PDB file of C-alpha atoms in Angstrom:
ATOM      1  CA  MET A  12      91.585  68.567  90.859  1.00  0.00           C
ATOM      2  CA  LYS A  13      89.018  69.600  88.470  1.00  0.00           C
ATOM      3  CA  ARG A  14      88.161  72.552  90.734  1.00  0.00           C
ATOM      4  CA  THR A  15      91.748  73.821  90.052  1.00  0.00           C
ATOM      5  CA  ILE A  16      91.840  73.022  86.321  1.00  0.00           C
ATOM      6  CA  LEU A  17      88.463  74.475  85.184  1.00  0.00           C
ATOM      7  CA  PRO A  18      89.191  78.034  86.433  1.00  0.00           C
ATOM      8  CA  ALA A  19      92.417  77.796  84.518  1.00  0.00           C
ATOM      9  CA  ILE A  20      91.125  76.725  81.494  1.00  0.00           C
ATOM     10  CA  LEU A  21      88.254  79.550  81.754  1.00  0.00           C
ATOM     11  CA  ALA A  22      91.040  81.974  82.060  1.00  0.00           C
ATOM     12  CA  MET A  23      92.756  80.817  79.147  1.00  0.00           C
ATOM     13  CA  THR A  24      89.790  80.661  76.863  1.00  0.00           C
ATOM     14  CA  ILE A  25      89.151  84.338  77.946  1.00  0.00           C
ATOM     15  CA  THR A  26      92.402  85.511  77.121  1.00  0.00           C
ATOM     16  CA  PHE A  27      92.819  83.725  73.664  1.00  0.00           C
ATOM     17  CA  GLY A  28      89.272  84.933  72.888  1.00  0.00           C
ATOM     18  CA  LEU A  29      90.130  88.445  73.591  1.00  0.00           C
ATOM     19  CA  LEU A  30      93.116  88.086  71.451  1.00  0.00           C
ATOM     20  CA  ALA A  31      91.024  86.729  68.629  1.00  0.00           C
ATOM     21  CA  ALA A  32      88.482  89.396  68.927  1.00  0.00           C
ATOM     22  CA  PHE A  33      90.818  92.271  69.394  1.00  0.00           C
ATOM     23  CA  SER A  34      94.232  91.709  67.924  1.00  0.00           C
ATOM     24  CA  SER A  35      94.631  94.161  65.034  1.00  0.00           C
ATOM     25  CA  PRO A  36      97.280  92.046  63.258  1.00  0.00           C
ATOM     26  CA  VAL A  37      94.837  89.191  62.273  1.00  0.00           C
ATOM     27  CA  GLN A  38      94.957  90.622  58.780  1.00  0.00           C
ATOM     28  CA  SER A  39      98.530  91.306  57.705  1.00  0.00           C
ATOM     29  CA  GLY A  40      99.865  92.460  54.315  1.00  0.00           C
ATOM     30  CA  ASN A  41      97.653  90.915  51.293  1.00  0.00           C
ATOM     31  CA  VAL A  42      96.809  87.788  53.078  1.00  0.00           C
ATOM     32  CA  SER A  43      94.350  87.595  55.882  1.00  0.00           C
ATOM     33  CA  ALA A  44      93.709  84.902  58.683  1.00  0.00           C
ATOM     34  CA  ALA A  45      90.266  84.103  56.782  1.00  0.00           C
ATOM     35  CA  ASP A  46      92.162  83.803  53.525  1.00  0.00           C
ATOM     36  CA  LEU A  47      94.333  81.228  55.296  1.00  0.00           C
ATOM     37  CA  ILE A  48      91.312  79.433  56.517  1.00  0.00           C
ATOM     38  CA  ALA A  49      89.544  79.494  53.276  1.00  0.00           C
ATOM     39  CA  MET A  50      92.706  78.106  51.452  1.00  0.00           C
ATOM     40  CA  VAL A  51      93.111  75.013  53.758  1.00  0.00           C
ATOM     41  CA  ASN A  52      89.219  74.317  53.359  1.00  0.00           C
ATOM     42  CA  SER A  53      89.350  74.504  49.600  1.00  0.00           C
ATOM     43  CA  ILE A  54      92.102  71.753  49.552  1.00  0.00           C
ATOM     44  CA  ARG A  55      90.257  69.754  51.800  1.00  0.00           C
ATOM     45  CA  THR A  56      87.140  69.902  50.037  1.00  0.00           C
ATOM     46  CA  ALA A  57      88.918  69.140  46.878  1.00  0.00           C
ATOM     47  CA  ASN A  58      90.110  65.829  48.426  1.00  0.00           C
ATOM     48  CA  GLY A  59      86.773  64.975  49.385  1.00  0.00           C
ATOM     49  CA  LEU A  60      86.759  65.972  52.981  1.00  0.00           C
ATOM     50  CA  PRO A  61      84.540  68.240  54.806  1.00  0.00           C
ATOM     51  CA  ALA A  62      85.647  71.830  55.662  1.00  0.00           C
ATOM     52  CA  LEU A  63      87.007  72.706  58.926  1.00  0.00           C
ATOM     53  CA  ILE A  64      84.922  74.752  61.317  1.00  0.00           C
ATOM     54  CA  GLU A  65      86.499  77.879  62.362  1.00  0.00           C
ATOM     55  CA  ASP A  66      86.966  77.960  66.121  1.00  0.00           C
ATOM     56  CA  GLY A  67      87.343  81.462  68.315  1.00  0.00           C
ATOM     57  CA  THR A  68      89.878  79.475  70.525  1.00  0.00           C
ATOM     58  CA  LEU A  69      91.883  78.402  67.725  1.00  0.00           C
ATOM     59  CA  ASP A  70      91.997  81.823  66.259  1.00  0.00           C
ATOM     60  CA  GLY A  71      93.143  83.067  69.403  1.00  0.00           C
ATOM     61  CA  THR A  72      95.993  80.597  69.786  1.00  0.00           C
ATOM     62  CA  ALA A  73      97.179  80.917  66.382  1.00  0.00           C
ATOM     63  CA  GLN A  74      97.019  84.834  66.661  1.00  0.00           C
ATOM     64  CA  TRP A  75      99.026  84.825  69.785  1.00  0.00           C
ATOM     65  CA  THR A  76     101.590  82.377  68.295  1.00  0.00           C
ATOM     66  CA  ALA A  77     101.872  84.411  65.193  1.00  0.00           C
ATOM     67  CA  GLN A  78     102.423  87.761  67.359  1.00  0.00           C
ATOM     68  CA  TYR A  79     105.098  85.889  69.500  1.00  0.00           C
ATOM     69  CA  MET A  80     107.132  84.559  66.713  1.00  0.00           C
ATOM     70  CA  ALA A  81     106.820  87.877  65.001  1.00  0.00           C
ATOM     71  CA  ASP A  82     107.997  89.873  67.944  1.00  0.00           C
ATOM     72  CA  ASN A  83     110.941  87.543  68.753  1.00  0.00           C
ATOM     73  CA  ASN A  84     111.777  86.760  65.171  1.00  0.00           C
ATOM     74  CA  LEU A  85     111.642  83.173  65.608  1.00  0.00           C
ATOM     75  CA  SER A  86     112.242  80.833  62.754  1.00  0.00           C
ATOM     76  CA  ALA A  87     110.883  77.715  63.986  1.00  0.00           C
ATOM     77  CA  HIS A  88     107.843  76.167  66.021  1.00  0.00           C
ATOM     78  CA  ILE A  89     107.444  77.039  69.573  1.00  0.00           C
ATOM     79  CA  GLY A  90     106.456  73.412  70.379  1.00  0.00           C
ATOM     80  CA  ASN A  91     103.558  71.664  72.042  1.00  0.00           C
ATOM     81  CA  VAL A  92     100.776  72.956  69.859  1.00  0.00           C
ATOM     82  CA  ALA A  93      98.385  70.399  71.444  1.00  0.00           C
ATOM     83  CA  GLY A  94      99.161  71.611  74.920  1.00  0.00           C
ATOM     84  CA  ARG A  95      98.803  75.273  74.019  1.00  0.00           C
ATOM     85  CA  VAL A  96      95.400  74.854  72.321  1.00  0.00           C
ATOM     86  CA  ALA A  97      93.990  72.479  75.210  1.00  0.00           C
ATOM     87  CA  ALA A  98      95.300  75.099  77.993  1.00  0.00           C
ATOM     88  CA  ALA A  99      93.263  77.767  76.116  1.00  0.00           C
ATOM     89  CA  GLY A 100      90.223  75.492  76.375  1.00  0.00           C
ATOM     90  CA  PHE A 101      89.773  73.659  73.071  1.00  0.00           C
ATOM     91  CA  GLY A 102      88.348  70.254  73.723  1.00  0.00           C
ATOM     92  CA  GLY A 103      86.879  70.860  77.001  1.00  0.00           C
ATOM     93  CA  GLY A 104      89.480  69.020  79.053  1.00  0.00           C
ATOM     94  CA  GLY A 105      89.676  65.735  76.784  1.00  0.00           C
ATOM     95  CA  THR A 106      92.398  64.430  74.834  1.00  0.00           C
ATOM     96  CA  VAL A 107      93.331  66.899  72.049  1.00  0.00           C
ATOM     97  CA  PHE A 108      95.192  66.497  68.691  1.00  0.00           C
ATOM     98  CA  ALA A 109      96.537  69.423  66.837  1.00  0.00           C
ATOM     99  CA  THR A 110      98.888  70.481  64.207  1.00  0.00           C
ATOM    100  CA  GLU A 111     100.356  74.070  63.406  1.00  0.00           C
ATOM    101  CA  ASN A 112     101.527  75.475  60.073  1.00  0.00           C
ATOM    102  CA  TRP A 113     103.598  78.544  59.953  1.00  0.00           C
ATOM    103  CA  ALA A 114     105.306  80.881  57.072  1.00  0.00           C
ATOM    104  CA  ARG A 115     107.029  84.215  57.019  1.00  0.00           C
ATOM    105  CA  PHE A 116     107.029  86.455  54.006  1.00  0.00           C
ATOM    106  CA  ASN A 117     107.407  90.107  53.381  1.00  0.00           C
ATOM    107  CA  PRO A 118     104.658  90.180  52.568  1.00  0.00           C
ATOM    108  CA  GLY A 119     103.462  87.151  50.825  1.00  0.00           C
ATOM    109  CA  THR A 120     100.653  85.775  48.512  1.00  0.00           C
ATOM    110  CA  LEU A 121      98.290  83.122  49.279  1.00  0.00           C
ATOM    111  CA  GLU A 122      99.831  80.820  46.374  1.00  0.00           C
ATOM    112  CA  GLN A 123     103.329  81.209  48.078  1.00  0.00           C
ATOM    113  CA  ILE A 124     102.089  80.170  51.345  1.00  0.00           C
ATOM    114  CA  ARG A 125     100.077  77.093  49.722  1.00  0.00           C
ATOM    115  CA  VAL A 126     103.663  76.061  47.891  1.00  0.00           C
ATOM    116  CA  VAL A 127     105.490  76.221  51.347  1.00  0.00           C
ATOM    117  CA  TRP A 128     102.564  74.068  52.831  1.00  0.00           C
ATOM    118  CA  SER A 129     102.679  71.511  50.111  1.00  0.00           C
ATOM    119  CA  ASP A 130     104.641  68.857  51.822  1.00  0.00           C
ATOM    120  CA  ALA A 131     103.392  65.936  53.771  1.00  0.00           C
ATOM    121  CA  ALA A 132     103.885  67.385  57.259  1.00  0.00           C
ATOM    122  CA  HIS A 133     101.910  70.768  56.238  1.00  0.00           C
ATOM    123  CA  MET A 134      99.320  68.899  54.372  1.00  0.00           C
ATOM    124  CA  ILE A 135      98.092  67.210  57.591  1.00  0.00           C
ATOM    125  CA  PRO A 136      95.195  69.722  58.108  1.00  0.00           C
ATOM    126  CA  MET A 137      93.986  69.363  54.513  1.00  0.00           C
ATOM    127  CA  VAL A 138      94.151  65.438  54.106  1.00  0.00           C
ATOM    128  CA  ASP A 139      93.395  64.096  57.613  1.00  0.00           C
ATOM    129  CA  PRO A 140      89.806  63.406  57.923  1.00  0.00           C
ATOM    130  CA  ASN A 141      90.168  63.479  61.853  1.00  0.00           C
ATOM    131  CA  TYR A 142      90.480  67.360  62.106  1.00  0.00           C
ATOM    132  CA  THR A 143      87.472  69.105  62.522  1.00  0.00           C
ATOM    133  CA  HIS A 144      88.260  72.741  63.590  1.00  0.00           C
ATOM    134  CA  ILE A 145      90.606  75.571  62.436  1.00  0.00           C
ATOM    135  CA  GLY A 146      91.924  79.045  63.454  1.00  0.00           C
ATOM    136  CA  ALA A 147      94.366  81.385  61.913  1.00  0.00           C
ATOM    137  CA  GLY A 148      96.371  84.395  62.441  1.00  0.00           C
ATOM    138  CA  ALA A 149      98.731  86.763  61.095  1.00  0.00           C
ATOM    139  CA  ALA A 150     101.347  89.403  62.708  1.00  0.00           C
ATOM    140  CA  GLN A 151     103.968  91.852  61.215  1.00  0.00           C
ATOM    141  CA  GLY A 152     107.272  91.600  62.462  1.00  0.00           C
ATOM    142  CA  SER A 153     110.661  93.255  61.881  1.00  0.00           C
ATOM    143  CA  THR A 154     111.645  90.633  59.236  1.00  0.00           C
ATOM    144  CA  GLY A 155     108.281  89.944  57.487  1.00  0.00           C
ATOM    145  CA  ILE A 156     104.525  88.696  58.401  1.00  0.00           C
ATOM    146  CA  VAL A 157     104.042  85.455  60.147  1.00  0.00           C
ATOM    147  CA  TYR A 158     101.272  83.366  59.117  1.00  0.00           C
ATOM    148  CA  ILE A 159      99.769  80.692  61.532  1.00  0.00           C
ATOM    149  CA  VAL A 160      97.180  77.983  61.060  1.00  0.00           C
ATOM    150  CA  HIS A 161      96.065  75.725  64.164  1.00  0.00           C
ATOM    151  CA  ALA A 162      93.885  72.882  63.263  1.00  0.00           C
ATOM    152  CA  ALA A 163      92.863  70.342  66.015  1.00  0.00           C
ATOM    153  CA  TYR A 164      90.318  67.964  67.165  1.00  0.00           C
ATOM    154  CA  ARG A 165      89.179  66.243  70.288  1.00  0.00           C
ATOM    155  CA  ALA A 166      89.592  62.270  70.455  1.00  0.00           C
ATOM    156  CA  GLY A 167      86.511  60.484  70.437  1.00  0.00           C
ATOM    157  CA  ALA A 168      84.525  63.398  69.875  1.00  0.00           C
ATOM    158  CA  SER A 169      81.007  63.016  68.185  1.00  0.00           C
ATOM    159  CA  GLY A 170      81.387  65.839  65.853  1.00  0.00           C
ATOM    160  CA  SER A 171      84.663  64.752  64.244  1.00  0.00           C
ATOM    161  CA  ALA A 172      84.499  64.743  60.464  1.00  0.00           C
ATOM    162  CA  ALA A 173      83.564  61.670  58.664  1.00  0.00           C
ATOM    163  CA  SER A 174      85.699  59.973  56.230  1.00  0.00           C
ATOM    164  CA  PRO A 175      85.000  60.250  52.659  1.00  0.00           C
ATOM    165  CA  ALA A 176      82.871  57.660  50.991  1.00  0.00           C
ATOM    166  CA  GLY A 177      81.865  56.261  54.404  1.00  0.00           C
ATOM    167  CA  THR A 178      85.349  54.705  55.109  1.00  0.00           C
ATOM    168  CA  THR A 179      87.091  54.730  58.402  1.00  0.00           C
ATOM    169  CA  SER A 180      90.561  56.472  58.387  1.00  0.00           C
ATOM    170  CA  THR A 181      93.301  54.690  60.350  1.00  0.00           C
ATOM    171  CA  LYS A 182      96.270  56.687  59.044  1.00  0.00           C
ATOM    172  CA  ALA A 183      98.025  58.345  61.742  1.00  0.00           C
ATOM    173  CA  PRO A 184      99.750  61.839  61.232  1.00  0.00           C
ATOM    174  CA  ALA A 185     103.398  61.596  59.943  1.00  0.00           C
ATOM    175  CA  ILE A 186     104.386  63.665  63.003  1.00  0.00           C
ATOM    176  CA  SER A 187     102.842  63.192  66.578  1.00  0.00           C
ATOM    177  CA  GLN A 188     101.188  66.319  67.540  1.00  0.00           C
ATOM    178  CA  VAL A 189     101.029  65.213  71.155  1.00  0.00           C
ATOM    179  CA  MET A 190     104.016  66.562  73.326  1.00  0.00           C
ATOM    180  CA  GLU A 191     105.991  63.934  74.881  1.00  0.00           C
ATOM    181  CA  ALA A 192     108.904  64.058  77.243  1.00  0.00           C
ATOM    182  CA  VAL A 193     112.383  63.646  75.544  1.00  0.00           C
ATOM    183  CA  ILE A 194     114.719  60.968  77.037  1.00  0.00           C
ATOM    184  CA  THR A 195     118.382  62.029  76.074  1.00  0.00           C
ATOM    185  CA  ALA A 196     120.563  59.607  74.518  1.00  0.00           C
ATOM    186  CA  THR A 197     123.771  58.180  76.045  1.00  0.00           C
ATOM    187  CA  PRO A 198     126.902  59.828  74.219  1.00  0.00           C
ATOM    188  CA  PHE A 199     128.776  57.219  72.218  1.00  0.00           C
ATOM    189  CA  PRO A 200     132.445  56.461  73.472  1.00  0.00           C
ATOM    190  CA  ASP A 201     133.665  58.998  70.960  1.00  0.00           C
ATOM    191  CA  GLY A 202     131.776  61.796  72.708  1.00  0.00           C
ATOM    192  CA  SER A 203     129.025  62.208  69.745  1.00  0.00           C
ATOM    193  CA  VAL A 204     125.321  62.097  70.569  1.00  0.00           C
ATOM    194  CA  VAL A 205     122.771  60.817  68.336  1.00  0.00           C
ATOM    195  CA  HIS A 206     118.888  60.999  69.072  1.00  0.00           C
ATOM    196  CA  ILE A 207     116.284  58.740  67.542  1.00  0.00           C
ATOM    197  CA  VAL A 208     112.941  60.739  67.275  1.00  0.00           C
ATOM    198  CA  ALA A 209     110.025  59.140  69.240  1.00  0.00           C
ATOM    199  CA  PRO A 210     106.442  59.958  68.710  1.00  0.00           C
ATOM    200  CA  GLY A 211     105.268  63.355  70.145  1.00  0.00           C
ATOM    201  CA  GLN A 212     108.717  64.934  69.997  1.00  0.00           C
ATOM    202  CA  THR A 213     109.500  68.298  68.237  1.00  0.00           C
ATOM    203  CA  LEU A 214     112.710  69.963  67.277  1.00  0.00           C
ATOM    204  CA  TRP A 215     111.795  72.523  70.165  1.00  0.00           C
ATOM    205  CA  SER A 216     111.496  69.900  72.887  1.00  0.00           C
ATOM    206  CA  ILE A 217     114.518  67.722  71.678  1.00  0.00           C
ATOM    207  CA  ALA A 218     116.590  71.061  71.615  1.00  0.00           C
ATOM    208  CA  VAL A 219     115.398  72.025  75.082  1.00  0.00           C
ATOM    209  CA  ALA A 220     116.223  68.416  76.554  1.00  0.00           C
ATOM    210  CA  TYR A 221     119.818  68.487  75.164  1.00  0.00           C
ATOM    211  CA  GLY A 222     120.478  72.198  76.237  1.00  0.00           C
ATOM    212  CA  THR A 223     121.257  73.311  72.558  1.00  0.00           C
ATOM    213  CA  HIS A 224     119.442  75.446  69.949  1.00  0.00           C
ATOM    214  CA  ILE A 225     116.858  74.230  67.179  1.00  0.00           C
ATOM    215  CA  ILE A 226     119.118  76.028  64.530  1.00  0.00           C
ATOM    216  CA  ASP A 227     122.213  73.955  65.629  1.00  0.00           C
ATOM    217  CA  ILE A 228     120.520  70.723  65.069  1.00  0.00           C
ATOM    218  CA  GLN A 229     119.040  72.018  61.755  1.00  0.00           C
ATOM    219  CA  GLN A 230     122.750  72.641  60.583  1.00  0.00           C
ATOM    220  CA  MET A 231     124.212  69.414  61.880  1.00  0.00           C
ATOM    221  CA  ASN A 232     121.309  67.302  60.058  1.00  0.00           C
ATOM    222  CA  GLY A 233     120.646  69.108  56.813  1.00  0.00           C
ATOM    223  CA  LEU A 234     117.427  70.501  57.842  1.00  0.00           C
ATOM    224  CA  ALA A 235     117.946  74.264  57.239  1.00  0.00           C
ATOM    225  CA  GLY A 236     114.547  75.901  56.570  1.00  0.00           C
ATOM    226  CA  THR A 237     112.483  73.276  57.849  1.00  0.00           C
ATOM    227  CA  THR A 238     111.401  71.681  61.334  1.00  0.00           C
ATOM    228  CA  THR A 239     110.064  68.406  59.913  1.00  0.00           C
ATOM    229  CA  ILE A 240     111.177  65.387  61.653  1.00  0.00           C
ATOM    230  CA  TYR A 241     109.675  61.747  61.566  1.00  0.00           C
ATOM    231  CA  ASN A 242     109.239  59.116  64.210  1.00  0.00           C
ATOM    232  CA  GLY A 243     112.281  56.990  64.184  1.00  0.00           C
ATOM    233  CA  MET A 244     114.503  59.778  62.366  1.00  0.00           C
ATOM    234  CA  LYS A 245     118.243  59.904  63.770  1.00  0.00           C
ATOM    235  CA  LEU A 246     119.248  63.368  64.585  1.00  0.00           C
ATOM    236  CA  ILE A 247     122.965  64.202  65.255  1.00  0.00           C
ATOM    237  CA  ILE A 248     122.960  66.162  68.364  1.00  0.00           C
ATOM    238  CA  LYS A 249     126.727  66.464  68.980  1.00  0.00           C
ATOM    239  CA  ASN A 250     129.535  65.515  66.739  1.00  0.00           C
ATOM    240  CA  ALA A 251     132.631  63.706  68.032  1.00  0.00           C
ATOM    241  CA  PRO A 252     135.265  66.386  68.943  1.00  0.00           C
ATOM    242  CA  THR A 253     138.116  66.834  66.608  1.00  0.00           C
ATOM    243  CA  PRO A 254     141.436  65.979  68.387  1.00  0.00           C
ATOM    244  CA  THR A 255     143.775  68.789  68.540  1.00  0.00           C
ATOM    245  CA  ILE A 256     147.183  67.568  67.734  1.00  0.00           C
ATOM    246  CA  SER A 257     149.603  69.162  70.160  1.00  0.00           C
ATOM    247  CA  PRO A 258     153.335  69.665  68.945  1.00  0.00           C
ATOM    248  CA  SER A 259     155.674  67.361  70.670  1.00  0.00           C
ATOM    249  CA  PRO A 260     157.968  69.303  72.934  1.00  0.00           C
ATOM    250  CA  THR A 261     161.580  69.317  71.884  1.00  0.00           C
ATOM    251  CA  ALA A 262     164.098  68.710  74.666  1.00  0.00           C
ATOM    252  CA  THR A 263     166.363  72.013  74.904  1.00  0.00           C
ATOM    253  CA  SER A 264     169.708  71.799  76.589  1.00  0.00           C
ATOM    254  CA  VAL A 265     169.710  74.479  79.196  1.00  0.00           C
ATOM    255  CA  ARG A 266     173.082  75.734  80.165  1.00  0.00           C
ATOM    256  CA  PRO A 267     173.450  76.132  83.857  1.00  0.00           C
ATOM    257  CA  THR A 268     173.895  79.547  85.209  1.00  0.00           C
ATOM    258  CA  ARG A 269     177.013  80.276  86.808  1.00  0.00           C
ATOM    259  CA  THR A 270     176.480  81.507  90.184  1.00  0.00           C
ATOM    260  CA  ALA A 271     179.190  84.258  91.276  1.00  0.00           C
ATOM    261  CA  THR A 272     181.376  83.009  93.850  1.00  0.00           C
ATOM    262  CA  SER A 273     183.518  85.461  95.831  1.00  0.00           C
ATOM    263  CA  ARG A 274     186.812  83.895  95.921  1.00  0.00           C
ATOM    264  CA  VAL A 275     189.055  85.069  98.668  1.00  0.00           C
ATOM    265  CA  PRO A 276     192.679  84.758  97.320  1.00  0.00           C
ATOM    266  CA  THR A 277     194.496  82.233  99.323  1.00  0.00           C
ATOM    267  CA  LYS A 278     197.843  83.778 100.587  1.00  0.00           C
ATOM    268  CA  THR A 279     201.143  81.381 100.223  1.00  0.00           C
ATOM    269  CA  ALA A 280     202.839  81.450 103.353  1.00  0.00           C
ATOM    270  CA  THR A 281     206.161  82.851 102.786  1.00  0.00           C
ATOM    271  CA  PRO A 282     209.074  81.528 104.990  1.00  0.00           C
ATOM    272  CA  TYR A 283     210.634  84.114 107.042  1.00  0.00           C
ATOM    273  CA  TYR A 284     214.184  83.233 108.072  1.00  0.00           C
ATOM    274  CA  THR A 285     214.953  84.228 111.688  1.00  0.00           C
ATOM    275  CA  PRO A 286     218.647  85.180 111.933  1.00  0.00           C
ATOM    276  CA  THR A 287     220.174  82.841 114.644  1.00  0.00           C
ATOM    277  CA  ALA A 288     222.760  84.291 116.736  1.00  0.00           C
ATOM    278  CA  THR A 289     226.166  82.543 116.113  1.00  0.00           C
ATOM    279  CA  ALA A 290     228.935  82.886 118.196  1.00  0.00           C
ATOM    280  CA  THR A 291     231.649  84.767 116.287  1.00  0.00           C
ATOM    281  CA  PRO A 292     235.275  83.665 117.590  1.00  0.00           C
ATOM    282  CA  THR A 293     237.357  86.731 118.870  1.00  0.00           C
ATOM    283  CA  PRO A 294     240.517  87.045 116.921  1.00  0.00           C
ATOM    284  CA  GLU A 295     243.521  86.611 118.891  1.00  0.00           C
ATOM    285  CA  PRO A 296     245.736  89.726 119.237  1.00  0.00           C
ATOM    286  CA  LEU A 297     249.032  89.470 116.949  1.00  0.00           C
ATOM    287  CA  ILE A 298     251.039  90.494 119.747  1.00  0.00           C
ATOM    288  CA  LYS A 299     249.876  89.034 122.934  1.00  0.00           C
ATOM    289  CA  GLY A 300     249.810  91.641 125.536  1.00  0.00           C
ATOM    290  CA  LEU A 301     248.769  94.747 123.278  1.00  0.00           C
ATOM    291  CA  PRO A 302     245.348  95.665 123.218  1.00  0.00           C
ATOM    292  CA  ARG A 303     243.214  94.081 120.773  1.00  0.00           C
ATOM    293  CA  MET A 304     242.707  95.950 117.505  1.00  0.00           C
ATOM    294  CA  ASP A 305     240.472  95.331 114.621  1.00  0.00           C
ATOM    295  CA  ARG A 306     241.522  94.454 111.247  1.00  0.00           C
ATOM    296  CA  ARG A 307     240.915  97.701 109.577  1.00  0.00           C
ATOM    297  CA  THR A 308     243.282  99.560 112.239  1.00  0.00           C
ATOM    298  CA  LEU A 309     245.930  96.961 111.781  1.00  0.00           C
ATOM    299  CA  GLY A 310     245.637  97.336 108.270  1.00  0.00           C
ATOM    300  CA  MET A 311     246.094 101.099 108.343  1.00  0.00           C
ATOM    301  CA  GLY A 312     249.013 100.733 110.687  1.00  0.00           C
ATOM    302  CA  ILE A 313     250.855  98.540 108.369  1.00  0.00           C
ATOM    303  CA  ILE A 314     250.400 100.801 105.201  1.00  0.00           C
ATOM    304  CA  VAL A 315     251.557 103.820 107.483  1.00  0.00           C
ATOM    305  CA  LEU A 316     254.756 101.710 108.252  1.00  0.00           C
ATOM    306  CA  CYS A 317     255.129 100.872 104.618  1.00  0.00           C
ATOM    307  CA  ALA A 318     254.898 104.392 103.517  1.00  0.00           C
ATOM    308  CA  LEU A 319     257.522 105.540 106.188  1.00  0.00           C
ATOM    309  CA  GLY A 320     259.883 102.864 105.052  1.00  0.00           C
ATOM    310  CA  LEU A 321     259.312 103.737 101.472  1.00  0.00           C
ATOM    311  CA  GLY A 322     260.066 107.579 102.263  1.00  0.00           C
ATOM    312  CA  ALA A 323     263.262 106.595 104.031  1.00  0.00           C
ATOM    313  CA  VAL A 324     264.559 104.627 101.198  1.00  0.00           C
ATOM    314  CA  LEU A 325     263.960 107.413  98.753  1.00  0.00           C
ATOM    315  CA  VAL A 326     265.796 109.943 101.147  1.00  0.00           C
ATOM    316  CA  VAL A 327     268.565 107.742 101.224  1.00  0.00           C
ATOM    317  CA  ASN A 328     269.142 107.313  97.682  1.00  0.00           C
ATOM    318  CA  PHE A 329     268.624 110.741  96.970  1.00  0.00           C
ATOM    319  CA  ARG A 330     271.496 111.777  99.329  1.00  0.00           C
ATOM    320  CA  LYS A 331     273.727 109.052  97.787  1.00  0.00           C
ATOM    321  CA  LYS A 332     273.269 110.623  94.215  1.00  0.00           C
ATOM    322  CA  SER A 333     273.618 114.071  95.260  1.00  0.00           C
TER     323      SER A 333
END
């Protein structure tokens, strides 16, 4: 196992050493990496603590971090600073504690950076006697200059800084600098998720565990502009979804569509009467023995006879008068 780890540590040490030695943006704007280290040490000595020792490995990790954040326009810590400095070779494979301060200005003054780092979390390198070494870096990005300070110490190292006035410090950092795995919280019945910060957790690691973004967590918890979190702090990861009121459907009477039906007119049976042949009696002749004549012939005969009779009467009367 050690045979595998040692070459990796050696390679990381060389890499960060080269970054520290040859990276041009170590001095950016009006504030250099050396100015940052001098400012931190001036505050430490004002608090009665020994100055931190500048370390080439920490210079390399700080400069790499500054360049990475500047190139990617990041506005939050990358996370796991202790793991990064240990991987670079600081501490020689022992347990390492480290803290990281960062700021972005376009450009900035040393006094502006000092004001930004005046809260309790950023004052750890200046007031904690356990820290022994320091490194710094600065890099120009599209939105300003990123300034980084890495302070670290190896647990149990004989060269650890002594506490002032010979006292022993038992004060732990306000924020754990050891990266720990994040166990995600179970969602509440309403769908909301609240995470309780545990030692060794950062906004970066929490955001990764829940599949969200640091900026989203900051907005929901009023942490805009800061990544400072504390052990036991409750962070809203997801709000309960707002129920959407759907309008109740109104029953609409749908008129049935008439289907065209081809109607075939029904023919009414008209009764047709078939004439029935009725036997017509044959009239008997007026004078038996004469040939049968029809009524028309008989009538005409009678008229002719009357006419002849009338004519005869008129002739007789005419002769009598004459």
